[in-house]
Amino acid sequence: MIHELLERAAEENPVREPISDVVAGRHDEALAKLRVLLTKRGMRSQVVEWLKLTLRSSTFPRQPTSSLVRYPPELLVFSPQGWRVATVRIAPRSSAYIVEVAQAGKNDVVLPDRVTLVPGDSPDKAAALIPGYRP
């Protein structure tokens, strides 16, 4: 069931395509640069790694098998009160920052996130889009 949900999510959102360990390492480095900028300003953030581990049993004498699939990591940024104010991902093909800023309407109605693409060589511009960040 979870396997089907992950596959459906990957089809609906190209950011959820599986990536190699090398690409995941590049994404981790890019998010680490942004996280350093946020930490220097006292902003709380958390990196979330998305993995899919599949275990397959077998009958004797064959050995059980397993496979691990990695998905792009996310950087979640929180307000001092603990609310998520932004989610940052790295675009799989262009390596641009995908900054999704949380939005709320009247009476605190949750609205769709505002999505902005920022070139991958500009973590400072990505940080400037996050509410509460002061350069």
mmCIF file with all atom_site columns, C-alpha atoms in Angstrom:
data_model
loop_
_atom_site.group_PDB
_atom_site.id
_atom_site.type_symbol
_atom_site.label_atom_id
_atom_site.label_alt_id
_atom_site.label_comp_id
_atom_site.label_asym_id
_atom_site.label_entity_id
_atom_site.label_seq_id
_atom_site.pdbx_PDB_ins_code
_atom_site.Cartn_x
_atom_site.Cartn_y
_atom_site.Cartn_z
_atom_site.occupancy
_atom_site.B_iso_or_equiv
_atom_site.pdbx_formal_charge
_atom_site.auth_seq_id
_atom_site.auth_comp_id
_atom_site.auth_asym_id
_atom_site.auth_atom_id
_atom_site.pdbx_PDB_model_num
ATOM 1   C CA . MET A 1 1   ? 0.000  0.000   0.000   1.00 0.00 ? 1   MET A CA 1
ATOM 2   C CA . ILE A 1 2   ? 2.742  2.504   0.935   1.00 0.00 ? 2   ILE A CA 1
ATOM 3   C CA . HIS A 1 3   ? 4.639  1.447   -2.192  1.00 0.00 ? 3   HIS A CA 1
ATOM 4   C CA . GLU A 1 4   ? 1.605  2.358   -4.310  1.00 0.00 ? 4   GLU A CA 1
ATOM 5   C CA . LEU A 1 5   ? 1.224  5.727   -2.548  1.00 0.00 ? 5   LEU A CA 1
ATOM 6   C CA . LEU A 1 6   ? 4.891  6.609   -3.160  1.00 0.00 ? 6   LEU A CA 1
ATOM 7   C CA . GLU A 1 7   ? 4.640  5.657   -6.830  1.00 0.00 ? 7   GLU A CA 1
ATOM 8   C CA . ARG A 1 8   ? 1.451  7.713   -7.234  1.00 0.00 ? 8   ARG A CA 1
ATOM 9   C CA . ALA A 1 9   ? 3.106  10.701  -5.511  1.00 0.00 ? 9   ALA A CA 1
ATOM 10  C CA . ALA A 1 10  ? 6.125  10.378  -7.813  1.00 0.00 ? 10  ALA A CA 1
ATOM 11  C CA . GLU A 1 11  ? 3.874  10.387  -10.876 1.00 0.00 ? 11  GLU A CA 1
ATOM 12  C CA . GLU A 1 12  ? 1.978  13.477  -9.681  1.00 0.00 ? 12  GLU A CA 1
ATOM 13  C CA . ASN A 1 13  ? 5.101  15.407  -8.618  1.00 0.00 ? 13  ASN A CA 1
ATOM 14  C CA . PRO A 1 14  ? 8.313  15.165  -10.677 1.00 0.00 ? 14  PRO A CA 1
ATOM 15  C CA . VAL A 1 15  ? 10.305 16.349  -7.640  1.00 0.00 ? 15  VAL A CA 1
ATOM 16  C CA . ARG A 1 16  ? 9.461  12.959  -6.114  1.00 0.00 ? 16  ARG A CA 1
ATOM 17  C CA . GLU A 1 17  ? 11.347 10.977  -8.779  1.00 0.00 ? 17  GLU A CA 1
ATOM 18  C CA . PRO A 1 18  ? 13.952 8.594   -7.382  1.00 0.00 ? 18  PRO A CA 1
ATOM 19  C CA . ILE A 1 19  ? 17.515 9.934   -7.427  1.00 0.00 ? 19  ILE A CA 1
ATOM 20  C CA . SER A 1 20  ? 20.955 8.343   -7.185  1.00 0.00 ? 20  SER A CA 1
ATOM 21  C CA . ASP A 1 21  ? 23.188 8.549   -4.126  1.00 0.00 ? 21  ASP A CA 1
ATOM 22  C CA . VAL A 1 22  ? 25.485 10.974  -5.987  1.00 0.00 ? 22  VAL A CA 1
ATOM 23  C CA . VAL A 1 23  ? 22.617 13.343  -6.817  1.00 0.00 ? 23  VAL A CA 1
ATOM 24  C CA . ALA A 1 24  ? 21.282 13.044  -3.265  1.00 0.00 ? 24  ALA A CA 1
ATOM 25  C CA . GLY A 1 25  ? 24.718 14.071  -1.997  1.00 0.00 ? 25  GLY A CA 1
ATOM 26  C CA . ARG A 1 26  ? 24.631 17.189  -4.206  1.00 0.00 ? 26  ARG A CA 1
ATOM 27  C CA . HIS A 1 27  ? 21.147 18.023  -2.930  1.00 0.00 ? 27  HIS A CA 1
ATOM 28  C CA . ASP A 1 28  ? 22.322 17.583  0.667   1.00 0.00 ? 28  ASP A CA 1
ATOM 29  C CA . GLU A 1 29  ? 25.263 19.959  0.036   1.00 0.00 ? 29  GLU A CA 1
ATOM 30  C CA . ALA A 1 30  ? 23.023 22.623  -1.510  1.00 0.00 ? 30  ALA A CA 1
ATOM 31  C CA . LEU A 1 31  ? 20.529 22.405  1.365   1.00 0.00 ? 31  LEU A CA 1
ATOM 32  C CA . ALA A 1 32  ? 23.402 22.528  3.885   1.00 0.00 ? 32  ALA A CA 1
ATOM 33  C CA . LYS A 1 33  ? 24.548 25.880  2.421   1.00 0.00 ? 33  LYS A CA 1
ATOM 34  C CA . LEU A 1 34  ? 21.061 27.275  2.889   1.00 0.00 ? 34  LEU A CA 1
ATOM 35  C CA . ARG A 1 35  ? 20.750 25.775  6.363   1.00 0.00 ? 35  ARG A CA 1
ATOM 36  C CA . VAL A 1 36  ? 23.984 27.502  7.461   1.00 0.00 ? 36  VAL A CA 1
ATOM 37  C CA . LEU A 1 37  ? 22.539 30.864  6.395   1.00 0.00 ? 37  LEU A CA 1
ATOM 38  C CA . LEU A 1 38  ? 19.330 30.200  8.317   1.00 0.00 ? 38  LEU A CA 1
ATOM 39  C CA . THR A 1 39  ? 21.122 28.956  11.443  1.00 0.00 ? 39  THR A CA 1
ATOM 40  C CA . LYS A 1 40  ? 23.284 32.084  11.546  1.00 0.00 ? 40  LYS A CA 1
ATOM 41  C CA . ARG A 1 41  ? 20.044 34.103  11.796  1.00 0.00 ? 41  ARG A CA 1
ATOM 42  C CA . GLY A 1 42  ? 18.644 31.883  14.558  1.00 0.00 ? 42  GLY A CA 1
ATOM 43  C CA . MET A 1 43  ? 16.054 30.177  12.368  1.00 0.00 ? 43  MET A CA 1
ATOM 44  C CA . ARG A 1 44  ? 15.137 26.563  13.085  1.00 0.00 ? 44  ARG A CA 1
ATOM 45  C CA . SER A 1 45  ? 15.206 24.049  10.249  1.00 0.00 ? 45  SER A CA 1
ATOM 46  C CA . GLN A 1 46  ? 15.235 20.291  9.729   1.00 0.00 ? 46  GLN A CA 1
ATOM 47  C CA . VAL A 1 47  ? 16.421 18.215  6.780   1.00 0.00 ? 47  VAL A CA 1
ATOM 48  C CA . VAL A 1 48  ? 14.089 15.349  5.904   1.00 0.00 ? 48  VAL A CA 1
ATOM 49  C CA . GLU A 1 49  ? 15.484 12.429  3.907   1.00 0.00 ? 49  GLU A CA 1
ATOM 50  C CA . TRP A 1 50  ? 12.948 10.407  1.915   1.00 0.00 ? 50  TRP A CA 1
ATOM 51  C CA . LEU A 1 51  ? 13.844 6.735   1.482   1.00 0.00 ? 51  LEU A CA 1
ATOM 52  C CA . LYS A 1 52  ? 11.937 3.662   0.359   1.00 0.00 ? 52  LYS A CA 1
ATOM 53  C CA . LEU A 1 53  ? 13.254 0.367   1.680   1.00 0.00 ? 53  LEU A CA 1
ATOM 54  C CA . THR A 1 54  ? 11.800 -2.777  0.154   1.00 0.00 ? 54  THR A CA 1
ATOM 55  C CA . LEU A 1 55  ? 12.420 -6.133  1.844   1.00 0.00 ? 55  LEU A CA 1
ATOM 56  C CA . ARG A 1 56  ? 11.616 -9.379  0.079   1.00 0.00 ? 56  ARG A CA 1
ATOM 57  C CA . SER A 1 57  ? 11.538 -12.685 1.865   1.00 0.00 ? 57  SER A CA 1
ATOM 58  C CA . SER A 1 58  ? 12.269 -15.972 0.170   1.00 0.00 ? 58  SER A CA 1
ATOM 59  C CA . THR A 1 59  ? 12.250 -19.670 0.872   1.00 0.00 ? 59  THR A CA 1
ATOM 60  C CA . PHE A 1 60  ? 15.328 -21.619 1.862   1.00 0.00 ? 60  PHE A CA 1
ATOM 61  C CA . PRO A 1 61  ? 18.004 -21.868 0.399   1.00 0.00 ? 61  PRO A CA 1
ATOM 62  C CA . ARG A 1 62  ? 17.600 -18.515 -1.395  1.00 0.00 ? 62  ARG A CA 1
ATOM 63  C CA . GLN A 1 63  ? 18.578 -15.401 0.509   1.00 0.00 ? 63  GLN A CA 1
ATOM 64  C CA . PRO A 1 64  ? 16.090 -12.605 1.244   1.00 0.00 ? 64  PRO A CA 1
ATOM 65  C CA . THR A 1 65  ? 16.704 -9.446  -0.799  1.00 0.00 ? 65  THR A CA 1
ATOM 66  C CA . SER A 1 66  ? 16.310 -5.746  -0.229  1.00 0.00 ? 66  SER A CA 1
ATOM 67  C CA . SER A 1 67  ? 16.428 -2.527  -2.223  1.00 0.00 ? 67  SER A CA 1
ATOM 68  C CA . LEU A 1 68  ? 16.776 1.107   -1.205  1.00 0.00 ? 68  LEU A CA 1
ATOM 69  C CA . VAL A 1 69  ? 15.415 3.998   -3.269  1.00 0.00 ? 69  VAL A CA 1
ATOM 70  C CA . ARG A 1 70  ? 16.266 7.622   -2.442  1.00 0.00 ? 70  ARG A CA 1
ATOM 71  C CA . TYR A 1 71  ? 14.052 10.608  -3.133  1.00 0.00 ? 71  TYR A CA 1
ATOM 72  C CA . PRO A 1 72  ? 15.083 14.285  -3.017  1.00 0.00 ? 72  PRO A CA 1
ATOM 73  C CA . PRO A 1 73  ? 15.597 15.586  0.532   1.00 0.00 ? 73  PRO A CA 1
ATOM 74  C CA . GLU A 1 74  ? 13.638 18.558  1.879   1.00 0.00 ? 74  GLU A CA 1
ATOM 75  C CA . LEU A 1 75  ? 14.602 21.375  4.221   1.00 0.00 ? 75  LEU A CA 1
ATOM 76  C CA . LEU A 1 76  ? 11.720 22.348  6.496   1.00 0.00 ? 76  LEU A CA 1
ATOM 77  C CA . VAL A 1 77  ? 11.946 25.814  8.080   1.00 0.00 ? 77  VAL A CA 1
ATOM 78  C CA . PHE A 1 78  ? 9.997  26.608  11.242  1.00 0.00 ? 78  PHE A CA 1
ATOM 79  C CA . SER A 1 79  ? 8.871  29.767  13.018  1.00 0.00 ? 79  SER A CA 1
ATOM 80  C CA . PRO A 1 80  ? 9.814  30.276  16.689  1.00 0.00 ? 80  PRO A CA 1
ATOM 81  C CA . GLN A 1 81  ? 6.316  28.982  17.558  1.00 0.00 ? 81  GLN A CA 1
ATOM 82  C CA . GLY A 1 82  ? 6.974  25.720  15.686  1.00 0.00 ? 82  GLY A CA 1
ATOM 83  C CA . TRP A 1 83  ? 4.874  26.363  12.577  1.00 0.00 ? 83  TRP A CA 1
ATOM 84  C CA . ARG A 1 84  ? 6.298  25.339  9.204   1.00 0.00 ? 84  ARG A CA 1
ATOM 85  C CA . VAL A 1 85  ? 6.930  28.557  7.271   1.00 0.00 ? 85  VAL A CA 1
ATOM 86  C CA . ALA A 1 86  ? 8.742  27.108  4.255   1.00 0.00 ? 86  ALA A CA 1
ATOM 87  C CA . THR A 1 87  ? 9.901  23.930  2.557   1.00 0.00 ? 87  THR A CA 1
ATOM 88  C CA . VAL A 1 88  ? 12.950 23.985  0.291   1.00 0.00 ? 88  VAL A CA 1
ATOM 89  C CA . ARG A 1 89  ? 13.862 21.298  -2.243  1.00 0.00 ? 89  ARG A CA 1
ATOM 90  C CA . ILE A 1 90  ? 16.392 21.068  -5.027  1.00 0.00 ? 90  ILE A CA 1
ATOM 91  C CA . ALA A 1 91  ? 15.063 20.621  -8.567  1.00 0.00 ? 91  ALA A CA 1
ATOM 92  C CA . PRO A 1 92  ? 16.262 17.236  -9.825  1.00 0.00 ? 92  PRO A CA 1
ATOM 93  C CA . ARG A 1 93  ? 17.429 18.372  -13.260 1.00 0.00 ? 93  ARG A CA 1
ATOM 94  C CA . SER A 1 94  ? 18.338 22.065  -12.948 1.00 0.00 ? 94  SER A CA 1
ATOM 95  C CA . SER A 1 95  ? 19.637 22.014  -9.333  1.00 0.00 ? 95  SER A CA 1
ATOM 96  C CA . ALA A 1 96  ? 17.624 25.184  -8.646  1.00 0.00 ? 96  ALA A CA 1
ATOM 97  C CA . TYR A 1 97  ? 16.172 25.819  -5.199  1.00 0.00 ? 97  TYR A CA 1
ATOM 98  C CA . ILE A 1 98  ? 12.412 25.237  -5.049  1.00 0.00 ? 98  ILE A CA 1
ATOM 99  C CA . VAL A 1 99  ? 11.192 27.456  -2.201  1.00 0.00 ? 99  VAL A CA 1
ATOM 100 C CA . GLU A 1 100 ? 7.632  26.780  -1.045  1.00 0.00 ? 100 GLU A CA 1
ATOM 101 C CA . VAL A 1 101 ? 6.423  29.424  1.419   1.00 0.00 ? 101 VAL A CA 1
ATOM 102 C CA . ALA A 1 102 ? 3.390  28.575  3.558   1.00 0.00 ? 102 ALA A CA 1
ATOM 103 C CA . GLN A 1 103 ? 0.380  30.854  3.065   1.00 0.00 ? 103 GLN A CA 1
ATOM 104 C CA . ALA A 1 104 ? -2.640 31.530  5.249   1.00 0.00 ? 104 ALA A CA 1
ATOM 105 C CA . GLY A 1 105 ? -5.804 33.473  4.512   1.00 0.00 ? 105 GLY A CA 1
ATOM 106 C CA . LYS A 1 106 ? -8.495 35.055  6.636   1.00 0.00 ? 106 LYS A CA 1
ATOM 107 C CA . ASN A 1 107 ? -9.282 33.210  9.870   1.00 0.00 ? 107 ASN A CA 1
ATOM 108 C CA . ASP A 1 108 ? -6.029 31.242  9.462   1.00 0.00 ? 108 ASP A CA 1
ATOM 109 C CA . VAL A 1 109 ? -7.358 29.230  6.513   1.00 0.00 ? 109 VAL A CA 1
ATOM 110 C CA . VAL A 1 110 ? -4.467 27.269  5.010   1.00 0.00 ? 110 VAL A CA 1
ATOM 111 C CA . LEU A 1 111 ? -3.825 28.237  1.386   1.00 0.00 ? 111 LEU A CA 1
ATOM 112 C CA . PRO A 1 112 ? -1.565 26.524  -1.181  1.00 0.00 ? 112 PRO A CA 1
ATOM 113 C CA . ASP A 1 113 ? 2.127  27.293  -0.759  1.00 0.00 ? 113 ASP A CA 1
ATOM 114 C CA . ARG A 1 114 ? 3.699  30.061  -2.861  1.00 0.00 ? 114 ARG A CA 1
ATOM 115 C CA . VAL A 1 115 ? 6.359  28.361  -5.011  1.00 0.00 ? 115 VAL A CA 1
ATOM 116 C CA . THR A 1 116 ? 9.438  30.190  -6.311  1.00 0.00 ? 116 THR A CA 1
ATOM 117 C CA . LEU A 1 117 ? 12.453 28.865  -8.225  1.00 0.00 ? 117 LEU A CA 1
ATOM 118 C CA . VAL A 1 118 ? 15.872 30.307  -7.377  1.00 0.00 ? 118 VAL A CA 1
ATOM 119 C CA . PRO A 1 119 ? 19.108 29.499  -9.256  1.00 0.00 ? 119 PRO A CA 1
ATOM 120 C CA . GLY A 1 120 ? 21.180 26.830  -7.514  1.00 0.00 ? 120 GLY A CA 1
ATOM 121 C CA . ASP A 1 121 ? 24.179 29.125  -7.108  1.00 0.00 ? 121 ASP A CA 1
ATOM 122 C CA . SER A 1 122 ? 22.175 31.649  -5.021  1.00 0.00 ? 122 SER A CA 1
ATOM 123 C CA . PRO A 1 123 ? 21.351 30.188  -1.587  1.00 0.00 ? 123 PRO A CA 1
ATOM 124 C CA . ASP A 1 124 ? 21.219 33.748  -0.220  1.00 0.00 ? 124 ASP A CA 1
ATOM 125 C CA . LYS A 1 125 ? 18.363 34.601  -2.604  1.00 0.00 ? 125 LYS A CA 1
ATOM 126 C CA . ALA A 1 126 ? 16.514 31.446  -1.564  1.00 0.00 ? 126 ALA A CA 1
ATOM 127 C CA . ALA A 1 127 ? 16.962 32.378  2.108   1.00 0.00 ? 127 ALA A CA 1
ATOM 128 C CA . ALA A 1 128 ? 15.639 35.900  1.463   1.00 0.00 ? 128 ALA A CA 1
ATOM 129 C CA . LEU A 1 129 ? 12.295 34.405  0.350   1.00 0.00 ? 129 LEU A CA 1
ATOM 130 C CA . ILE A 1 130 ? 11.754 32.688  3.689   1.00 0.00 ? 130 ILE A CA 1
ATOM 131 C CA . PRO A 1 131 ? 9.618  34.681  6.146   1.00 0.00 ? 131 PRO A CA 1
ATOM 132 C CA . GLY A 1 132 ? 11.606 35.823  9.183   1.00 0.00 ? 132 GLY A CA 1
ATOM 133 C CA . TYR A 1 133 ? 14.985 35.771  7.433   1.00 0.00 ? 133 TYR A CA 1
ATOM 134 C CA . ARG A 1 134 ? 16.845 39.064  7.773   1.00 0.00 ? 134 ARG A CA 1
ATOM 135 C CA . PRO A 1 135 ? 20.030 39.377  5.698   1.00 0.00 ? 135 PRO A CA 1
#
